[in-house]
Structures are given as C-alpha cells and as structure tokens.
Amino acid sequence: EFNIVRPKGYTVSYHATSEMEKHHFGQTHPMKPWRLTLTKSLVTAYGMPFAMDNYNTRHATYEELNSFHSSDYLDYLATAAPEDQPRDLDNPDKDVKFNLGGSDCPLFHGLYDYCSMSAGTSLDAARKICNKQSDIAIAWGGGLHHAKKSEASGFCYINDIVLAILQLLRLYPRVLYIDIDVHHGDGVEEAFFSTDRVMTVSFHKYQPEVFFPGTGGLNDNGPKSEHNPGAHHAINVPLNDGITDEQYEHLFKSIIGQVNTTFRPSAIALQCGADSLAGDRLGRFNLKVEGHAACVRFCKSLGIPMILFGGGGYTPRNVARAWAYETSIAIGADQNIPAEIPQHAPWRQHFVHETLFPTLEQSMSEPRNNKNTEKRLRDIVAHVHEQLRFVQH
Ligand code: ZLS
Ligand code: CA
Ligand code: ZN
C-alpha cells in the first residue's frame, strides 16, 4: 500500500468486531455505532492492518462485567426489552430503572450483546498489554466513560474503561487515565476515587446546568477525607467553547508532562472521544484532527504501555478521520500516509472533503468563538501544579 510496514521493536494490536457496529440506538439518537465501520474501512484502505495484530473480539462474560457492575443492574440490562420502555411521551425519562430506557440510554434490541462486545474489546486490549503481547492496544469500540456501577448514563451502559483498568491493576502498580472526550469522564473518576493507584485526568467542556454531565470543576480533585489515599488523584481541566489546537496542545503537554513526572504511571489508558473535534454534532471545541492526534502522539512518546479507547464522536466522518490517523500514529506510520483519502476506500463519498485533515472552515460553516482566555488556561496549569505537590510516588 503506502509503504506501511510493521513497526520495529514494538507491537500494536487492534481489537474490534463488526457485530457491534450493526446495532442502532434509534433513528434520531446521536450515537451511531456504524462510525466504527467507517473507521475500520479507512484504516483498511490505508493498509494499516498489515502493520498490526488484528483481533476479532469476543463478548465479555457476565462475571467480567460483574467485576465492576452490580448484579441487580446487569440482570436488568440482560433482560429488559425495548417494550419495557416507558411510553410517557411528555416525560420520557420518568420511571426508568437504573436510568435505562430514557432518551439518552434507550433499550434497544441486542443491547446486552452490544455492551458485552464493547467491554470484550477493551478487556482484550488490557490483557494484551498485561501479557506484554502489545505495547499499544486499540479499542475504538470502548471508551464509554459515564457508566456507573449500577446505572447507565450518557449513552454508556457498561464502563469498559473501568473493567480494563481493573485488569491493568493486576500487573501494573499505577495506571494513568486520560480523557480527551468533550464530556467529563465522571464514571471512571468516581470508580477510582478512593485509590492512589489510578490517577484520572479529564479535559472537557464545563458549564454546569447547561452541558452534560455538569461535574468536573477545577477544584474537584477527589474526596478530601483524611484517610482517603485517592485524594488529589483526580484532575479536571474544565474548558470553554471554541478552544483551539494550539491552546489545547500546550495545555495537554504541560499537564500530562507534569503528571507523568510526579505520578510515574506504569500504564496509560487514553480515552480518545472524538466529540472534541470541530464540527461535532454535540461538541463545542475547535480542535482539528491534528490537535486531537497530538495528544496521542505525546502519550506515545512517553514510552509507557498504552490502551487507546474510543468514546464520543457524533459526526461519523470526523470520528473515522481522527481514529484512523491516530491508529497510524500508534504504528508509527503517520509520516507516510497521504492526506488524501484513498480512491478505493469504500464509503469514500462520506468524506465530503477528501482529505484526512479538513480545515476548520471545512469542518463547520462558522467556527465557534473561542471563550478560553490565556489567563484562565495559565490558572488551570497553576492549579494542577499545586495539586501534584500532594502526590508522591
Ligand atoms: O461522553 O444532556 C443530557 C441530559 C438530558 C438532556 C437531553 N435529553 C434528551 C435527556 C436529558 C440532560 N444528556 C447528554 C448526554 C451526552 C452523552 C455523551 C457521551 C460521551 O460522548 C461518551 C460516549 C446529551 N447531549 C445530547 C443529547 N444528550 C441528546 C441529543 C439528541 C437526542 C435525540 C436522541 C436523544 C433524544 C433526542 C438525544 C440526546
Ligand atoms: Ca473528557
Ligand atoms: Zn462525549
């Protein structure tokens, strides 16, 4: 293909299943599992599978899901039928159990299969890292960071990230979780609130009452009770509309650079939600594929075993561009792949602008006003620096 060869000295594994991509949340729902098909077809059109170990994933077992989620919740998830959805059209979120069946987390046919496949993808990725069979494991079907122990939330039913991190903790003393989805990674943060073996860092749009989920303020650094080892191990980077590549990249490198030297993670779990890109249907930022991908490149440069998860992303062609390009970074082929989408790529018609790197103007008719001042971003970095003084490893 385009001179894409296996990286020397390290292994990248790609975990996916086309079964997952066939599920539908409903006509109008923003979450479109077929964006994974689009991603895979772009990765394949560029010839990247030749440079990776490719695994068709299995379903996670009930016992595996049970390592984080409660049995009550899983039993309902496994048996609830779409017909059980409340029919009160004026108030669709009324009377839903475990937050299942409302408009954000609908019950749909094959829901349990979909969830167990997403989790299976991330668990397989974690196992490859633990067995030292991969240096970077890719699970674009995972990244569902809002799910709670006994509750669905924000399009997420099973928290595959928590399950994967629990696997990593069997072998690695400290895991760094980084979340570049435009939403706050609340479910993962909460799951590891009381341990100092996981540090969570989420970058997100923050505007309580207006933007989901409304948590993740600058001063939310984990419960500060006296005997909680997890205190100071949650870092939040609350941002405003319209942040640019340059600002985001600078912020990301200074924060993650500092976190890396103080926390000294032995493994990294990076949630790459693509709804932080410009032109996303639910997002608010002005990031281009280059700015988003710079985060992946920086994490790779730290030379620590890493899982790349998917997450949000509601403009499928942009999701596919970002995740395909980030796959090329993982295998070290980013210098070799041409920006032009290959002629023979199926679905090529989806990529209106036939390049991997659309400009801001191509991504959205009217770029958002940037409401992030340089002063505010400096204050955020200073606050994080203060927090890290409490962290000693
Ligand atoms: O991070 O804002 C909310 C909650 C509501 C407002 C929307 N209504 C429908 C329900 C109650 C307060 N929910 C967010 C969830 C965002 C989840 C992001 C997930 C992730 O990217 C990780 C995967 C939200 N924002 C937008 C919508 N929901 C939303 C937009 C459009 C629709 C269609 C389908 C359903 C109802 C109409 C819907 C939800
Ligand atoms: Ca985030
Ligand atoms: Zn999101």
CSV table of C-alpha atoms and ligand atoms in Angstrom, one decimal:
chain,number,residue,atom,x,y,z
A,1,GLU,CA,0.0,0.0,0.0
A,2,PHE,CA,1.6,3.3,1.1
A,3,ASN,CA,4.8,1.7,2.4
A,4,ILE,CA,3.1,0.9,5.7
A,5,VAL,CA,5.2,-1.7,7.5
A,6,ARG,CA,5.2,-3.2,10.9
A,7,PRO,CA,6.9,-1.0,13.5
A,8,LYS,CA,10.3,-2.5,14.6
A,9,GLY,CA,10.6,-3.4,18.2
A,10,TYR,CA,7.1,-3.0,19.3
A,11,THR,CA,3.6,-4.3,18.7
A,12,VAL,CA,0.3,-2.6,18.1
A,13,SER,CA,-2.9,-4.7,18.4
A,14,TYR,CA,-6.3,-3.6,17.0
A,15,HIS,CA,-9.4,-5.0,18.8
A,16,ALA,CA,-12.8,-4.8,17.0
A,17,THR,CA,-15.8,-6.7,15.9
A,18,SER,CA,-18.1,-5.9,13.0
A,19,GLU,CA,-21.0,-7.3,15.0
A,20,MET,CA,-21.0,-4.4,17.4
A,21,GLU,CA,-21.4,-1.9,14.5
A,22,LYS,CA,-24.7,-3.3,13.4
A,23,HIS,CA,-26.6,-2.0,16.5
A,24,HIS,CA,-28.8,1.0,16.5
A,25,PHE,CA,-29.8,3.3,19.4
A,26,GLY,CA,-32.7,4.7,17.3
A,27,GLN,CA,-33.2,6.9,14.3
A,28,THR,CA,-32.6,10.3,16.0
A,29,HIS,CA,-30.1,9.2,18.6
A,30,PRO,CA,-26.6,10.9,18.1
A,31,MET,CA,-24.6,7.7,19.0
A,32,LYS,CA,-24.1,5.8,15.7
A,33,PRO,CA,-22.2,2.5,16.1
A,34,TRP,CA,-21.6,2.4,12.3
A,35,ARG,CA,-18.9,5.1,12.8
A,36,LEU,CA,-16.8,2.1,13.8
A,37,THR,CA,-17.3,0.6,10.4
A,38,LEU,CA,-16.3,3.8,8.8
A,39,THR,CA,-13.2,4.0,10.9
A,40,LYS,CA,-12.2,0.4,10.1
A,41,SER,CA,-12.7,0.9,6.4
A,42,LEU,CA,-10.5,3.9,6.4
A,43,VAL,CA,-7.8,2.1,8.5
A,44,THR,CA,-8.0,-0.8,6.0
A,45,ALA,CA,-8.0,1.4,2.9
A,46,TYR,CA,-4.7,2.9,4.1
A,47,GLY,CA,-3.2,-0.6,4.5
A,48,MET,CA,-2.7,-0.3,8.3
A,49,PRO,CA,-3.9,-3.8,9.3
A,50,PHE,CA,-0.6,-5.1,7.8
A,51,ALA,CA,1.3,-3.3,10.5
A,52,MET,CA,-0.8,-4.5,13.5
A,53,ASP,CA,-2.1,-7.7,15.1
A,54,ASN,CA,-5.8,-7.7,14.4
A,55,TYR,CA,-8.2,-9.4,16.8
A,56,ASN,CA,-11.9,-10.1,16.4
A,57,THR,CA,-13.2,-9.6,19.8
A,58,ARG,CA,-15.5,-11.8,21.9
A,59,HIS,CA,-18.3,-10.9,24.2
A,60,ALA,CA,-17.2,-10.1,27.8
A,61,THR,CA,-18.8,-12.6,30.2
A,62,TYR,CA,-21.3,-11.8,32.9
A,63,GLU,CA,-18.6,-12.4,35.6
A,64,GLU,CA,-16.2,-10.0,33.8
A,65,LEU,CA,-18.9,-7.3,33.7
A,66,ASN,CA,-19.6,-8.1,37.4
A,67,SER,CA,-16.1,-7.1,38.4
A,68,PHE,CA,-17.4,-3.5,38.4
A,69,HIS,CA,-21.2,-3.6,37.8
A,70,SER,CA,-23.7,-4.8,40.3
A,71,SER,CA,-25.7,-8.0,39.7
A,72,ASP,CA,-29.0,-6.2,40.1
A,73,TYR,CA,-28.1,-3.8,37.3
A,74,LEU,CA,-26.6,-6.5,35.0
A,75,ASP,CA,-29.7,-8.7,35.4
A,76,TYR,CA,-32.0,-5.9,34.4
A,77,LEU,CA,-29.7,-4.9,31.5
A,78,ALA,CA,-29.7,-8.5,30.3
A,79,THR,CA,-33.4,-9.0,30.4
A,80,ALA,CA,-35.1,-5.6,29.9
A,81,ALA,CA,-36.8,-5.4,26.5
A,82,PRO,CA,-37.4,-2.4,24.4
A,83,GLU,CA,-41.1,-2.9,25.0
A,84,ASP,CA,-40.4,-2.1,28.7
A,85,GLN,CA,-39.7,1.5,27.7
A,86,PRO,CA,-41.9,3.9,29.4
A,87,ARG,CA,-44.4,5.4,27.0
A,88,ASP,CA,-45.0,8.7,28.6
A,89,LEU,CA,-44.1,10.9,25.6
A,90,ASP,CA,-44.2,14.1,27.6
A,91,ASN,CA,-41.7,12.9,30.1
A,92,PRO,CA,-39.7,10.1,28.5
A,93,ASP,CA,-37.2,9.9,31.4
A,94,LYS,CA,-39.8,9.3,34.0
A,95,ASP,CA,-39.9,6.0,35.9
A,96,VAL,CA,-36.8,4.5,34.3
A,97,LYS,CA,-34.9,1.9,36.3
A,98,PHE,CA,-31.2,2.2,36.5
A,99,ASN,CA,-31.5,5.1,34.1
A,100,LEU,CA,-32.3,2.6,31.4
A,101,GLY,CA,-34.9,3.2,28.7
A,102,GLY,CA,-34.9,7.0,28.7
A,103,SER,CA,-33.9,9.0,25.7
A,104,ASP,CA,-30.1,9.1,26.4
A,105,CYS,CA,-29.8,5.4,27.2
A,106,PRO,CA,-32.6,3.7,25.3
A,107,LEU,CA,-33.3,0.0,25.5
A,108,PHE,CA,-32.8,-1.4,22.0
A,109,HIS,CA,-32.7,-4.9,20.5
A,110,GLY,CA,-29.4,-6.6,21.1
A,111,LEU,CA,-28.4,-4.1,23.8
A,112,TYR,CA,-26.7,-6.6,26.1
A,113,ASP,CA,-24.8,-8.0,23.1
A,114,TYR,CA,-23.6,-4.6,22.1
A,115,CYS,CA,-22.5,-3.8,25.7
A,116,SER,CA,-20.7,-7.1,26.2
A,117,MET,CA,-18.9,-6.7,22.9
A,118,SER,CA,-17.7,-3.2,23.7
A,119,ALA,CA,-16.4,-4.4,27.0
A,120,GLY,CA,-14.9,-7.5,25.4
A,121,THR,CA,-12.9,-5.2,23.1
A,122,SER,CA,-11.4,-3.2,25.9
A,123,LEU,CA,-10.8,-6.3,28.1
A,124,ASP,CA,-8.9,-8.0,25.3
A,125,ALA,CA,-6.9,-4.9,24.8
A,126,ALA,CA,-6.0,-4.8,28.5
A,127,ARG,CA,-5.0,-8.5,28.5
A,128,LYS,CA,-2.7,-8.0,25.5
A,129,ILE,CA,-1.0,-5.2,27.5
A,130,CYS,CA,-0.7,-7.3,30.6
A,131,ASN,CA,0.7,-10.3,28.7
A,132,LYS,CA,3.3,-7.9,27.1
A,133,GLN,CA,2.0,-9.1,23.7
A,134,SER,CA,1.2,-5.4,22.7
A,135,ASP,CA,2.8,-2.1,23.5
A,136,ILE,CA,-0.2,-0.2,22.3
A,137,ALA,CA,-3.7,-1.8,22.2
A,138,ILE,CA,-6.5,-0.1,20.3
A,139,ALA,CA,-10.2,-0.5,21.3
A,140,TRP,CA,-12.2,2.1,19.4
A,141,GLY,CA,-15.4,0.3,20.3
A,142,GLY,CA,-14.8,1.1,24.0
A,143,GLY,CA,-14.4,4.4,25.9
A,144,LEU,CA,-17.9,4.5,27.5
A,145,HIS,CA,-16.8,6.6,30.4
A,146,HIS,CA,-20.1,7.7,32.0
A,147,ALA,CA,-21.5,4.2,33.1
A,148,LYS,CA,-21.7,3.7,36.8
A,149,LYS,CA,-21.7,0.6,39.0
A,150,SER,CA,-25.5,0.4,39.0
A,151,GLU,CA,-26.6,3.0,36.4
A,152,ALA,CA,-26.4,3.8,32.8
A,153,SER,CA,-25.6,7.4,31.9
A,154,GLY,CA,-25.0,9.5,28.8
A,155,PHE,CA,-25.2,6.8,26.1
A,156,CYS,CA,-23.0,4.5,28.3
A,157,TYR,CA,-24.2,1.3,29.9
A,158,ILE,CA,-21.1,-0.7,30.7
A,159,ASN,CA,-17.9,1.1,31.8
A,160,ASP,CA,-15.4,-0.9,29.7
A,161,ILE,CA,-12.7,1.5,30.7
A,162,VAL,CA,-13.1,0.7,34.4
A,163,LEU,CA,-13.1,-3.0,33.6
A,164,ALA,CA,-9.9,-2.6,31.5
A,165,ILE,CA,-8.1,-0.6,34.2
A,166,LEU,CA,-9.0,-3.2,36.8
A,167,GLN,CA,-7.2,-5.7,34.6
A,168,LEU,CA,-4.2,-3.5,34.3
A,169,LEU,CA,-4.0,-3.1,38.1
A,170,ARG,CA,-3.4,-6.8,38.4
A,171,LEU,CA,0.0,-6.3,36.9
A,172,TYR,CA,0.8,-2.6,36.9
A,173,PRO,CA,1.3,-0.6,40.2
A,174,ARG,CA,0.0,2.7,38.8
A,175,VAL,CA,-2.4,3.5,35.9
A,176,LEU,CA,-2.8,7.0,34.4
A,177,TYR,CA,-6.3,7.6,32.9
A,178,ILE,CA,-6.5,10.5,30.4
A,179,ASP,CA,-9.8,11.6,28.8
A,180,ILE,CA,-10.0,13.9,25.8
A,181,ASP,CA,-13.7,13.4,25.1
A,182,VAL,CA,-15.5,16.8,25.2
A,183,HIS,CA,-17.5,15.4,28.2
A,184,HIS,CA,-16.2,14.9,31.7
A,185,GLY,CA,-15.1,11.3,32.4
A,186,ASP,CA,-17.2,11.1,35.6
A,187,GLY,CA,-17.8,7.3,35.7
A,188,VAL,CA,-14.1,6.4,35.6
A,189,GLU,CA,-13.2,9.2,38.0
A,190,GLU,CA,-15.8,8.0,40.6
A,191,ALA,CA,-14.8,4.3,40.3
A,192,PHE,CA,-11.2,5.1,41.4
A,193,PHE,CA,-12.0,7.9,43.8
A,194,SER,CA,-10.5,6.0,46.8
A,195,THR,CA,-7.3,4.6,45.4
A,196,ASP,CA,-3.9,6.3,44.7
A,197,ARG,CA,-3.1,3.6,42.1
A,198,VAL,CA,-5.1,5.3,39.5
A,199,MET,CA,-4.9,9.0,38.6
A,200,THR,CA,-7.6,10.3,36.3
A,201,VAL,CA,-7.2,13.4,34.2
A,202,SER,CA,-10.2,14.7,32.1
A,203,PHE,CA,-10.2,17.6,29.7
A,204,HIS,CA,-13.8,18.7,29.0
A,205,LYS,CA,-16.3,21.5,28.3
A,206,TYR,CA,-17.5,22.6,31.7
A,207,GLN,CA,-20.8,24.5,32.2
A,208,PRO,CA,-22.9,23.0,35.0
A,209,GLU,CA,-26.7,23.0,34.3
A,210,VAL,CA,-26.0,23.5,30.6
A,211,PHE,CA,-23.5,20.9,29.4
A,212,PHE,CA,-23.6,17.2,30.3
A,213,PRO,CA,-22.8,15.8,32.9
A,214,GLY,CA,-22.1,19.1,34.8
A,215,THR,CA,-19.3,17.7,37.0
A,216,GLY,CA,-15.5,18.0,36.8
A,217,GLY,CA,-14.8,21.5,38.1
A,218,LEU,CA,-11.2,22.7,38.6
A,219,ASN,CA,-11.4,22.1,42.4
A,220,ASP,CA,-12.9,18.6,42.2
A,221,ASN,CA,-9.8,16.6,42.9
A,222,GLY,CA,-11.2,13.6,44.7
A,223,PRO,CA,-12.9,13.4,48.1
A,224,LYS,CA,-10.5,15.0,50.6
A,225,SER,CA,-11.4,13.0,53.7
A,226,GLU,CA,-8.4,12.4,55.9
A,227,HIS,CA,-7.8,8.7,55.2
A,228,ASN,CA,-8.6,8.7,51.6
A,229,PRO,CA,-5.5,7.7,49.6
A,230,GLY,CA,-7.3,8.8,46.4
A,231,ALA,CA,-7.5,12.4,47.4
A,232,HIS,CA,-5.7,14.6,44.9
A,233,HIS,CA,-5.7,11.8,42.3
A,234,ALA,CA,-8.5,13.2,40.2
A,235,ILE,CA,-7.5,16.1,37.9
A,236,ASN,CA,-10.1,18.1,36.0
A,237,VAL,CA,-9.4,20.6,33.2
A,238,PRO,CA,-12.7,22.5,32.7
A,239,LEU,CA,-12.7,24.4,29.4
A,240,ASN,CA,-14.9,26.7,27.5
A,241,ASP,CA,-16.3,26.7,24.0
A,242,GLY,CA,-14.0,27.1,21.0
A,243,ILE,CA,-10.6,26.0,22.3
A,244,THR,CA,-8.0,25.8,19.5
A,245,ASP,CA,-5.4,23.2,18.6
A,246,GLU,CA,-2.5,25.4,19.8
A,247,GLN,CA,-4.1,26.1,23.3
A,248,TYR,CA,-5.2,22.5,23.8
A,249,GLU,CA,-1.9,21.0,22.8
A,250,HIS,CA,0.0,23.4,25.0
A,251,LEU,CA,-2.3,22.6,28.0
A,252,PHE,CA,-2.2,18.9,27.3
A,253,LYS,CA,1.6,18.7,27.2
A,254,SER,CA,2.2,20.8,30.3
A,255,ILE,CA,-0.4,18.9,32.4
A,256,ILE,CA,0.3,15.4,31.2
A,257,GLY,CA,4.1,16.1,31.3
A,258,GLN,CA,3.9,17.1,34.9
A,259,VAL,CA,1.6,14.3,35.8
A,260,ASN,CA,4.0,11.8,34.2
A,261,THR,CA,6.9,13.0,36.3
A,262,THR,CA,5.1,13.1,39.6
A,263,PHE,CA,2.8,10.1,39.3
A,264,ARG,CA,5.1,7.9,37.2
A,265,PRO,CA,2.5,5.7,35.7
A,266,SER,CA,3.3,2.1,34.7
A,267,ALA,CA,0.5,2.0,32.1
A,268,ILE,CA,-1.7,4.6,30.3
A,269,ALA,CA,-5.4,4.3,29.4
A,270,LEU,CA,-6.2,7.1,26.9
A,271,GLN,CA,-9.9,7.8,26.1
A,272,CYS,CA,-9.9,9.5,22.6
A,273,GLY,CA,-13.5,10.7,22.4
A,274,ALA,CA,-13.8,12.4,19.0
A,275,ASP,CA,-16.6,14.8,20.0
A,276,SER,CA,-13.9,17.3,21.0
A,277,LEU,CA,-13.3,17.9,17.3
A,278,ALA,CA,-14.6,21.0,15.5
A,279,GLY,CA,-17.9,20.4,13.8
A,280,ASP,CA,-19.0,17.6,16.1
A,281,ARG,CA,-22.8,17.4,16.4
A,282,LEU,CA,-22.7,17.6,20.3
A,283,GLY,CA,-19.2,19.2,20.8
A,284,ARG,CA,-18.2,22.7,21.4
A,285,PHE,CA,-14.4,22.8,20.7
A,286,ASN,CA,-12.4,24.0,17.6
A,287,LEU,CA,-10.0,21.1,17.5
A,288,LYS,CA,-8.7,19.8,14.2
A,289,VAL,CA,-7.6,16.2,13.6
A,290,GLU,CA,-4.0,17.4,14.1
A,291,GLY,CA,-4.7,18.9,17.5
A,292,HIS,CA,-6.6,15.9,18.8
A,293,ALA,CA,-4.0,13.5,17.5
A,294,ALA,CA,-1.2,15.5,19.0
A,295,CYS,CA,-2.4,14.1,22.4
A,296,VAL,CA,-2.0,10.6,21.2
A,297,ARG,CA,1.5,11.3,19.8
A,298,PHE,CA,2.6,12.9,23.1
A,299,CYS,CA,1.4,9.9,25.2
A,300,LYS,CA,3.1,7.5,22.8
A,301,SER,CA,6.3,9.5,23.2
A,302,LEU,CA,6.3,8.7,26.9
A,303,GLY,CA,7.1,5.1,26.1
A,304,ILE,CA,4.7,3.5,28.5
A,305,PRO,CA,2.3,0.6,27.6
A,306,MET,CA,-1.0,2.1,26.5
A,307,ILE,CA,-4.6,1.4,25.6
A,308,LEU,CA,-6.4,3.7,23.2
A,309,PHE,CA,-10.2,3.8,23.7
A,310,GLY,CA,-12.8,5.4,21.6
A,311,GLY,CA,-15.7,7.2,23.2
A,312,GLY,CA,-17.9,10.0,22.0
A,313,GLY,CA,-17.9,11.4,18.4
A,314,TYR,CA,-21.1,12.3,16.7
A,315,THR,CA,-20.1,13.4,13.2
A,316,PRO,CA,-19.1,10.0,11.9
A,317,ARG,CA,-16.7,11.1,9.0
A,318,ASN,CA,-14.7,13.2,11.5
A,319,VAL,CA,-14.6,10.3,14.0
A,320,ALA,CA,-13.2,8.0,11.3
A,321,ARG,CA,-10.6,10.5,10.2
A,322,ALA,CA,-9.3,11.1,13.8
A,323,TRP,CA,-9.2,7.4,14.8
A,324,ALA,CA,-7.7,6.3,11.6
A,325,TYR,CA,-5.0,8.9,11.8
A,326,GLU,CA,-4.4,8.1,15.5
A,327,THR,CA,-4.1,4.4,14.5
A,328,SER,CA,-1.3,5.5,12.1
A,329,ILE,CA,0.4,7.3,14.9
A,330,ALA,CA,0.3,4.1,17.1
A,331,ILE,CA,2.0,2.1,14.3
A,332,GLY,CA,4.4,5.0,13.6
A,333,ALA,CA,3.1,5.4,10.0
A,334,ASP,CA,1.8,9.0,10.4
A,335,GLN,CA,4.7,10.4,8.4
A,336,ASN,CA,3.9,8.0,5.5
A,337,ILE,CA,0.2,8.2,5.0
A,338,PRO,CA,-1.0,10.6,2.3
A,339,ALA,CA,-3.6,13.1,3.4
A,340,GLU,CA,-5.8,12.3,0.5
A,341,ILE,CA,-8.4,9.6,1.3
A,342,PRO,CA,-7.6,6.6,-0.8
A,343,GLN,CA,-9.6,6.3,-4.1
A,344,HIS,CA,-10.6,2.8,-3.4
A,345,ALA,CA,-11.9,3.4,0.1
A,346,PRO,CA,-15.4,2.2,0.4
A,347,TRP,CA,-17.6,4.9,1.9
A,348,ARG,CA,-15.4,7.4,0.2
A,349,GLN,CA,-18.5,9.5,-0.5
A,350,HIS,CA,-18.8,10.1,3.2
A,351,PHE,CA,-15.7,12.1,3.3
A,352,VAL,CA,-17.0,15.2,1.7
A,353,HIS,CA,-13.6,16.9,1.8
A,354,GLU,CA,-11.4,14.1,0.5
A,355,THR,CA,-8.6,14.7,3.0
A,356,LEU,CA,-7.7,13.3,6.4
A,357,PHE,CA,-7.2,16.9,7.6
A,358,PRO,CA,-10.1,19.2,6.9
A,359,THR,CA,-9.6,22.8,7.8
A,360,LEU,CA,-11.8,24.5,10.4
A,361,GLU,CA,-13.8,26.1,7.6
A,362,GLN,CA,-14.4,22.7,6.0
A,363,SER,CA,-15.4,21.2,9.4
A,364,MET,CA,-18.1,23.8,10.2
A,365,SER,CA,-19.7,26.6,8.4
A,366,GLU,CA,-19.0,29.0,11.2
A,367,PRO,CA,-16.1,28.3,13.7
A,368,ARG,CA,-17.1,28.9,17.3
A,369,ASN,CA,-15.9,31.9,19.2
A,370,ASN,CA,-13.0,31.0,21.4
A,371,LYS,CA,-14.0,31.7,25.0
A,372,ASN,CA,-10.8,30.4,26.6
A,373,THR,CA,-8.5,33.2,27.7
A,374,GLU,CA,-4.8,32.7,28.1
A,375,LYS,CA,-5.1,33.8,31.7
A,376,ARG,CA,-7.7,31.2,32.6
A,377,LEU,CA,-5.5,28.5,30.9
A,378,ARG,CA,-2.5,29.6,32.9
A,379,ASP,CA,-4.6,29.5,36.1
A,380,ILE,CA,-5.6,25.9,35.3
A,381,VAL,CA,-2.0,24.8,34.8
A,382,ALA,CA,-1.0,26.5,38.1
A,383,HIS,CA,-3.8,24.8,40.0
A,384,VAL,CA,-2.8,21.4,38.6
A,385,HIS,CA,0.8,22.1,39.7
A,386,GLU,CA,-0.5,22.8,43.2
A,387,GLN,CA,-2.5,19.5,43.3
A,388,LEU,CA,0.5,17.5,42.2
A,389,ARG,CA,2.5,18.7,45.1
A,390,PHE,CA,0.3,16.4,47.3
A,391,VAL,CA,1.1,13.4,45.1
A,392,GLN,CA,4.2,11.4,46.0
A,393,HIS,CA,5.3,8.2,44.4
B,1,ZLS,O1,-19.3,11.4,26.7
B,1,ZLS,O2,-27.7,16.4,28.4
B,1,ZLS,C1,-28.1,15.3,28.6
B,1,ZLS,C2,-29.3,15.0,29.5
B,1,ZLS,C3,-30.6,15.5,29.2
B,1,ZLS,C4,-30.8,16.4,28.0
B,1,ZLS,C5,-31.1,15.6,26.8
B,1,ZLS,N1,-32.3,14.8,27.0
B,1,ZLS,C6,-32.6,14.0,25.7
B,1,ZLS,C7,-32.1,13.8,28.1
B,1,ZLS,C8,-31.8,14.6,29.4
B,1,ZLS,C9,-29.9,16.0,30.3
B,1,ZLS,N2,-27.5,14.2,28.0
B,1,ZLS,C10,-26.4,14.3,27.1
B,1,ZLS,C11,-25.6,13.1,27.2
B,1,ZLS,C12,-24.3,13.2,26.4
B,1,ZLS,C13,-23.5,11.9,26.5
B,1,ZLS,C14,-22.1,12.0,25.9
B,1,ZLS,C15,-21.5,10.6,25.9
B,1,ZLS,C16,-20.0,10.7,25.7
B,1,ZLS,O3,-19.7,11.3,24.5
B,1,ZLS,C17,-19.4,9.3,25.7
B,1,ZLS,C18,-19.9,8.3,24.8
B,1,ZLS,C19,-26.9,14.6,25.8
B,1,ZLS,N3,-26.4,15.5,25.0
B,1,ZLS,C20,-27.2,15.5,23.8
B,1,ZLS,C21,-28.1,14.5,24.0
B,1,ZLS,N4,-28.0,14.0,25.2
B,1,ZLS,C22,-29.1,14.2,23.0
B,1,ZLS,C23,-29.2,14.8,21.8
B,1,ZLS,C24,-30.2,14.5,20.9
B,1,ZLS,C25,-31.0,13.4,21.1
B,1,ZLS,C26,-32.1,12.7,20.3
B,1,ZLS,C27,-32.0,11.3,20.9
B,1,ZLS,C28,-32.0,11.7,22.3
B,1,ZLS,C29,-33.3,12.4,22.3
B,1,ZLS,C30,-33.4,13.2,21.0
B,1,ZLS,C31,-30.9,12.8,22.3
B,1,ZLS,C32,-30.0,13.1,23.2
B,2,CA,CA,-13.0,14.5,28.8
B,3,ZN,ZN,-18.5,12.9,24.9
